[in-house]
C-alpha angles and dihedrals in degrees: 000000000000112000115226088215087063089054090049090052091049092053090049093051090050091049092239130142115254114249110258095237089064091053105042110047094105142083119268143089115331115188118223114262132209131217133180101216118011138006139190134185130190140152093261127052095217089057093045092052091050091053091050090050091053090054093042088058092053103272121136130244088261092052088052096053093043088055090050096054097067091039092056091053085062103042100029101035092153091065108034144024138183085240090060133082135270138200122195131195112191132183113201109204093200094060097027089227136129119227129192125201119196109199097151126136125294117218118240116241092249095046120135096217128190113281115193113310097319096087091051099045105043100278128149094281094060116118129193113278091234095052121118087225086079093062117100133191106283123236108176101096092041088051094051089052095046093050094043092050093052104037110002125112101189129085114263093248091053093068091062104036097084089050092049090050091049093049091047101043095035138222133242116271106244128201097249093057092039091057092050091048092049090052097045092043088070092057128005098022092051095060107065127045089220092057093047091048093050102043110017105026093155092049094261137050114285108261119259108271098034125112116257122203133184107199095166092053090047089054092050091051090051087057090050089050091053102035103027121214090332089082089062100036105036110356135086095297092051091058093046090047094052092047093049096047094047090048089057096050104277128123103214115143138198087248089058089057096042093050096049115121133183113228130217109211139174112261120241115253131202137152136233127183092338097314124111117229116208113188150143118313127215135325080046109071092208105092092045095045094047093046097044094047092050092044091055092048092047085074091054098058098222096204091057090060133057118276112277095238090055100042131054091203092055094043090050091054091048090047091052092049090055091046091055092050095044093049092048095048092046090054104037112023111095138141104298091214088070105022138041105244116201095214095145092054094045091051097044118116094229091055091050091048091051092049091047090052089052092049096043092042094057100057120124114286098219107006119207119228124257088240088071088072106039118213113260096210093248131085132180107249124230116266126220098180094107125057120253114214091220092056136064138175097248146132131243129196132184133188142175120193133206092267094054098256110148131201134188118182135181121188130168155180085219125222116009126018113273087012110233094346092248119128125192117200091332096314117109124223129249126230098210097134085078089071124085120268147104127293099195137051129032096307113065100146117139112253101236138171093232105153115193099165141174132192125214123202120196088351094304127107106261109165143010118206144161144149145200122217105041084015109179091016092055090050091048093050090050090050092048088057096042103039099022106040097023097237123155120266091252092050091046093054091045095048120116116275135201143184138199103065098154124096115277094016121110112253105230116198133181108256092243084083097092122253090240091059092047091050092051092050088056099042102036103030101027094235120158097233123191122181123216135183115311090249109029114193091204086065093072148262108255113203114189142165124193129191111231125218091259091054096255122126128245117201133188137186124200119258089217093075140028100272138136138203116208140157146156 
């Protein structure tokens, strides 16, 4: 195997600059970048550069993100798969309209889906992470086709060729992927021969700095190029997929695949401090959660209070706003083909005002000080062993092209990294049946937190944003910082994040929230606080692009993962 460090040495001897992809595939600070015409942001620099190249050659923002989706299944296989699901929010400059495509997973009829918190915290509904019962009906390839047919300008094969080239020629193993492989190799990737063969063929993860190839995945994508979605939904792969899932405990059928349909829906809209928020509608919880949280906090006037990371009182109000929104979306957001979903009520300003009054009106009467309970020097750390229904190991990509078209796309393996560990003809499984949803009736979509989102300012599209991990919560925290506190986009993406805002759930905060604030949350407000690493990768990878007053574009990539924003 060719060592990347040998390549680095060769460039140094020749006096040449090292290619950016070999430098940037790691976590860490990523300054905001500007571009005059087009911009892309993803969680991997090789993918970002491919998106920019698509737009430089005349492709649209949609063409760019559709090219990114297969590429990420190659270079970020722990997060996404072509047998996963995808949601797409697209702004078409020509029509001035926003379009939302739901091509997420359908549950199988025999699925044991998440029910309340029990399935996520070890309750009776929990199923083994390697079980075929976790595998839902995939939507990614159908979604690529539906979006390409309506708005794409490239040939079908063009969307897959960069991914095929990447899988064939290889990419350098980077530490972020290596760590995820090393973890999964002890569990999911040790169970099935197909998973071991695909990801740990030598018996261990390929060392950082070696080239990684995926010839079986490349071959599968060549079939998709030639046969279209039929290869996945009725062709040879479909038969192999059904046989493999059923052999590992699942009940998926060829009829499930044949009957799958992508769905065009109206995005959810809300407002905050004069900005319009356009986001994912049910059965995604994202648009409702983002809008309701911001509506509650609109009553609080964030700028009139101390910053949440510096004040226990402010952080407690923000925490309660999230708790209200998470509880409401858990209870009421379902697949609208099967349930009535009261989105308009949940996003109404009077409902938010009432919930704010409840939250603000139930604070401690005469709070003690944190000094009354001195810090012991030890805290229980946050745990990420169990799945959180508002989080998912996922990827997000955004793009804006020279004509002003905007795209925001979430796609996912769902649940745990590498899903069940099973691989069929080079394509990994999903584990979407672990998400809430219905298993009967016309609406069997997984209820996910996928958050493709756009912001309009003065009626004009102003920003495209999204995130995996904390998903809609990460987006909301960024918007609280950007639109609430008036921070820059870079500062807003960098700002401390948290999860666990509902009653009875530990409130896990990045350790950049000072110890004094954490202590006061415990002592004064009775919150179960758990610190985690200062930049927790489970807490998302916000990708965002903002249009500046002079018409240029400003792009950011999250420091918590290995991303890059770039443009021309």
